[in-house]
């Protein structure tokens, strides 16, 4: 430590010894606030954080100045240098954000920002306490925007993945890093049954739970302010989603890992004490005794007669839930000895949303050239959750997920290689057969037969018959699938439930009648009179009108994830 700093720190220690609390006694028992207007360069203070265990330890803080409007209009940041054996060794640590800073026993704010990626000194930004108290006092509303400078970034929140492999974190970690979270596998644990008698005080580690149960994901930062019913932590947002609902737990710091690139705290989360209810630009707010609403998930993995069942809960959050569920579902498949790259999964299940029919989850999840079957499955689940949460009209309340995954010990994919009709000429109302040749991956071709009955109302002439996979049929039924018209949650759920499974072969007739697509729902064979009425409305973002109707005639189970299509011509007499 420079001599001048040492003298100043000695002076501050001596000044606080007469009636005031010494830094070594821990944070002050009474909370008083230090106004931003009184902050000056050269002032010395003390910050508290947990480096190991549960008791906060002091760090010396040297005020370097105030950066006006550095985080946005009207949002100032205090710049400081940390002193002491531990901070000078570890540097600015992920999980340190929220560490309270005091001058003369009064709360200045929270350590919250790191300056530069590879700084040689532990220089940090402090969020003024007045901005954090706004989060405590203002009602929920539109979330403010953070406009930080490129070299000024919020201290990362270490995100501990317990029960997850390093491979899972490597695959999906970037989804969390984009939110300022630092995903780490295996270096931490979770035990909600463990009681931690020490109360949460300024400087204590506190955790927000994203996943709990057989799998666990938690983010940890530091408490800045506590009263009888609530606390403020972090000094910056985690997601900045505004109102949130995340279980709030106590935590024990097992160790603090120093690194010039990515220093972080290794944490065990313990008992739940409430819920984080606000995630804002200057702090996250937790309330004691409040239960968070979580989404229960059950995943059953069946392989050769043996079944392994995973139970876990995931937070309900538009931004975090899809990625948290994606990672968790993937890990359930990778967490068994049956896991292998060249295997597929027959998926059945349901995603439930309050007030809506269940979203059906069906299909053969097989490896592709880019992804394993497990990744294909996880991305499929992520897609369904994303569609629900991205609804622009209604706020969804997801109530549960149930999955059954039957392991198929091979790459179960097949291409539509050829197709032919049992008759190239037929009459309306007649039943004929479509013979489809599928070519499975690295296996001999096989034939699937689909009986179809032609509609009795067909006019004579040449028509096209499309033999295809489910995705191709979905495109036929919904036109170009692009619409700027916002649809409600009920239409979103119904649209997903109308999507065709990928492990069947479909036969569709393209009839010479108009088809309208309203809110992603196809209305084939529109009468001419109705088509004329709808014609002026076809530019409406909520409707498409085409000159051909896609009429489903039949399908057959393939046992493979099918891709490809084939067009046949049929003469109707």
Short mmCIF file of N, CA, C and O in Angstrom, two decimals, residues 473-479 481 483 485 487 490-500 514-526 534 541-546 550 552:
data_model
loop_
_atom_site.label_atom_id
_atom_site.label_comp_id
_atom_site.label_asym_id
_atom_site.label_seq_id
_atom_site.Cartn_x
_atom_site.Cartn_y
_atom_site.Cartn_z
N UNK A 473 -45.13 -29.71 -44.50
CA UNK A 473 -46.59 -29.59 -44.46
C UNK A 473 -47.00 -28.36 -43.65
O UNK A 473 -47.95 -27.65 -44.03
N UNK A 474 -46.30 -28.09 -42.56
CA UNK A 474 -46.60 -26.89 -41.78
C UNK A 474 -46.50 -25.63 -42.65
O UNK A 474 -47.32 -24.72 -42.55
N UNK A 475 -45.49 -25.57 -43.51
CA UNK A 475 -45.32 -24.41 -44.39
C UNK A 475 -46.47 -24.34 -45.41
O UNK A 475 -46.96 -23.24 -45.72
N UNK A 476 -46.89 -25.48 -45.92
CA UNK A 476 -48.02 -25.49 -46.85
C UNK A 476 -49.29 -24.97 -46.18
O UNK A 476 -50.09 -24.25 -46.80
N UNK A 477 -49.47 -25.32 -44.92
CA UNK A 477 -50.71 -24.97 -44.23
C UNK A 477 -50.73 -23.53 -43.73
O UNK A 477 -51.80 -22.98 -43.48
N UNK A 478 -49.57 -22.92 -43.57
CA UNK A 478 -49.53 -21.57 -43.01
C UNK A 478 -48.95 -20.54 -43.96
O UNK A 478 -48.58 -19.45 -43.55
N UNK A 479 -48.85 -20.84 -45.25
CA UNK A 479 -48.32 -19.89 -46.21
C UNK A 479 -46.86 -19.60 -45.94
O UNK A 479 -46.09 -20.49 -45.62
N UNK A 481 -45.73 -18.00 -43.45
CA UNK A 481 -45.44 -18.04 -42.02
C UNK A 481 -44.94 -16.74 -41.44
O UNK A 481 -44.58 -16.67 -40.28
N UNK A 483 -45.73 -12.85 -40.43
CA UNK A 483 -46.82 -11.91 -40.21
C UNK A 483 -46.41 -10.91 -39.14
O UNK A 483 -45.81 -11.27 -38.14
N UNK A 485 -48.66 -9.20 -37.67
CA UNK A 485 -49.87 -9.11 -36.85
C UNK A 485 -49.65 -9.89 -35.55
O UNK A 485 -49.37 -11.08 -35.57
N UNK A 487 -50.38 -12.00 -32.43
CA UNK A 487 -51.40 -12.99 -32.08
C UNK A 487 -51.36 -13.23 -30.58
O UNK A 487 -50.34 -13.08 -29.93
N UNK A 490 -53.47 -17.73 -26.84
CA UNK A 490 -54.30 -18.87 -27.25
C UNK A 490 -53.97 -19.29 -28.68
O UNK A 490 -53.89 -20.49 -28.98
N UNK A 491 -53.76 -18.30 -29.58
CA UNK A 491 -53.41 -18.62 -30.96
C UNK A 491 -52.01 -19.22 -31.05
O UNK A 491 -51.75 -20.11 -31.86
N UNK A 492 -51.10 -18.72 -30.21
CA UNK A 492 -49.74 -19.26 -30.19
C UNK A 492 -49.75 -20.73 -29.78
O UNK A 492 -49.11 -21.58 -30.41
N UNK A 493 -50.48 -21.04 -28.71
CA UNK A 493 -50.57 -22.43 -28.24
C UNK A 493 -51.24 -23.30 -29.28
O UNK A 493 -50.77 -24.41 -29.60
N UNK A 494 -52.35 -22.81 -29.85
CA UNK A 494 -53.06 -23.59 -30.86
C UNK A 494 -52.17 -23.83 -32.08
O UNK A 494 -52.18 -24.93 -32.66
N UNK A 495 -51.42 -22.81 -32.46
CA UNK A 495 -50.52 -22.97 -33.61
C UNK A 495 -49.46 -24.03 -33.37
O UNK A 495 -49.15 -24.83 -34.26
N UNK A 496 -48.91 -24.07 -32.16
CA UNK A 496 -47.91 -25.10 -31.84
C UNK A 496 -48.53 -26.48 -31.83
O UNK A 496 -47.91 -27.45 -32.27
N UNK A 497 -49.75 -26.58 -31.33
CA UNK A 497 -50.41 -27.89 -31.28
C UNK A 497 -50.83 -28.38 -32.67
O UNK A 497 -51.09 -29.58 -32.84
N UNK A 498 -50.93 -27.47 -33.64
CA UNK A 498 -51.24 -27.89 -35.00
C UNK A 498 -50.00 -28.30 -35.78
O UNK A 498 -50.10 -28.84 -36.89
N UNK A 499 -48.82 -28.04 -35.22
CA UNK A 499 -47.59 -28.43 -35.92
C UNK A 499 -47.52 -29.96 -36.00
O UNK A 499 -47.93 -30.67 -35.08
N UNK A 500 -47.01 -30.45 -37.11
CA UNK A 500 -47.02 -31.90 -37.36
C UNK A 500 -45.74 -32.55 -36.83
O UNK A 500 -44.65 -31.97 -36.91
N UNK A 514 -59.41 -21.67 -53.21
CA UNK A 514 -58.69 -20.69 -52.40
C UNK A 514 -58.48 -21.20 -50.97
O UNK A 514 -59.27 -21.98 -50.45
N UNK A 515 -57.39 -20.71 -50.35
CA UNK A 515 -57.11 -21.02 -48.95
C UNK A 515 -56.76 -19.73 -48.23
O UNK A 515 -55.97 -18.93 -48.72
N UNK A 516 -57.35 -19.54 -47.05
CA UNK A 516 -57.03 -18.39 -46.21
C UNK A 516 -56.28 -18.88 -44.98
O UNK A 516 -56.57 -19.96 -44.45
N UNK A 517 -55.32 -18.09 -44.54
CA UNK A 517 -54.61 -18.37 -43.30
C UNK A 517 -54.87 -17.21 -42.36
O UNK A 517 -54.49 -16.08 -42.63
N UNK A 518 -55.59 -17.49 -41.27
CA UNK A 518 -55.94 -16.49 -40.28
C UNK A 518 -55.30 -16.86 -38.95
O UNK A 518 -55.54 -17.95 -38.43
N UNK A 519 -54.49 -15.93 -38.42
CA UNK A 519 -53.83 -16.16 -37.13
C UNK A 519 -53.12 -17.51 -37.10
O UNK A 519 -53.25 -18.28 -36.14
N UNK A 520 -52.40 -17.84 -38.14
CA UNK A 520 -51.61 -19.07 -38.32
C UNK A 520 -52.48 -20.30 -38.52
O UNK A 520 -51.96 -21.41 -38.57
N UNK A 521 -53.80 -20.15 -38.66
CA UNK A 521 -54.68 -21.29 -38.88
C UNK A 521 -55.13 -21.31 -40.33
O UNK A 521 -55.63 -20.31 -40.85
N UNK A 522 -54.95 -22.46 -41.01
CA UNK A 522 -55.33 -22.59 -42.42
C UNK A 522 -56.81 -22.90 -42.54
O UNK A 522 -57.34 -23.77 -41.83
N UNK A 523 -57.48 -22.21 -43.47
CA UNK A 523 -58.89 -22.48 -43.81
C UNK A 523 -58.92 -22.86 -45.28
O UNK A 523 -59.03 -22.00 -46.17
N UNK A 524 -58.78 -24.18 -45.59
CA UNK A 524 -58.71 -24.60 -46.99
C UNK A 524 -60.08 -24.61 -47.66
O UNK A 524 -61.12 -24.58 -46.99
N UNK A 525 -60.04 -24.66 -48.99
CA UNK A 525 -61.23 -24.81 -49.83
C UNK A 525 -62.30 -23.76 -49.50
O UNK A 525 -63.45 -24.07 -49.23
N UNK A 526 -61.87 -22.50 -49.52
CA UNK A 526 -62.80 -21.39 -49.31
C UNK A 526 -63.71 -21.26 -50.54
O UNK A 526 -63.21 -21.23 -51.67
N UNK A 534 -62.96 -11.87 -49.13
CA UNK A 534 -61.68 -11.77 -48.41
C UNK A 534 -60.57 -11.13 -49.23
O UNK A 534 -59.59 -10.64 -48.66
N UNK A 541 -52.19 -7.76 -42.22
CA UNK A 541 -51.10 -8.58 -41.65
C UNK A 541 -51.61 -9.85 -40.98
O UNK A 541 -50.87 -10.80 -40.77
N UNK A 542 -52.92 -9.89 -40.64
CA UNK A 542 -53.45 -11.06 -39.97
C UNK A 542 -54.00 -12.12 -40.89
O UNK A 542 -54.47 -13.15 -40.42
N UNK A 543 -53.97 -11.90 -42.23
CA UNK A 543 -54.55 -12.88 -43.14
C UNK A 543 -53.73 -13.01 -44.41
O UNK A 543 -53.17 -12.03 -44.91
N UNK A 544 -53.65 -14.25 -44.92
CA UNK A 544 -53.06 -14.52 -46.23
C UNK A 544 -54.09 -15.29 -47.05
O UNK A 544 -54.85 -16.09 -46.51
N UNK A 545 -54.11 -15.03 -48.36
CA UNK A 545 -55.06 -15.70 -49.25
C UNK A 545 -54.28 -16.24 -50.44
O UNK A 545 -53.53 -15.51 -51.10
N UNK A 546 -54.41 -17.56 -50.69
CA UNK A 546 -53.70 -18.20 -51.80
C UNK A 546 -54.70 -18.87 -52.72
O UNK A 546 -55.85 -19.12 -52.35
N UNK A 550 -54.32 -26.53 -49.34
CA UNK A 550 -53.61 -27.73 -48.91
C UNK A 550 -54.57 -28.57 -48.07
O UNK A 550 -54.97 -28.17 -46.98
N UNK A 552 -55.08 -32.08 -46.14
CA UNK A 552 -54.41 -33.27 -45.63
C UNK A 552 -55.25 -34.52 -45.94
O UNK A 552 -56.44 -34.55 -45.65
#
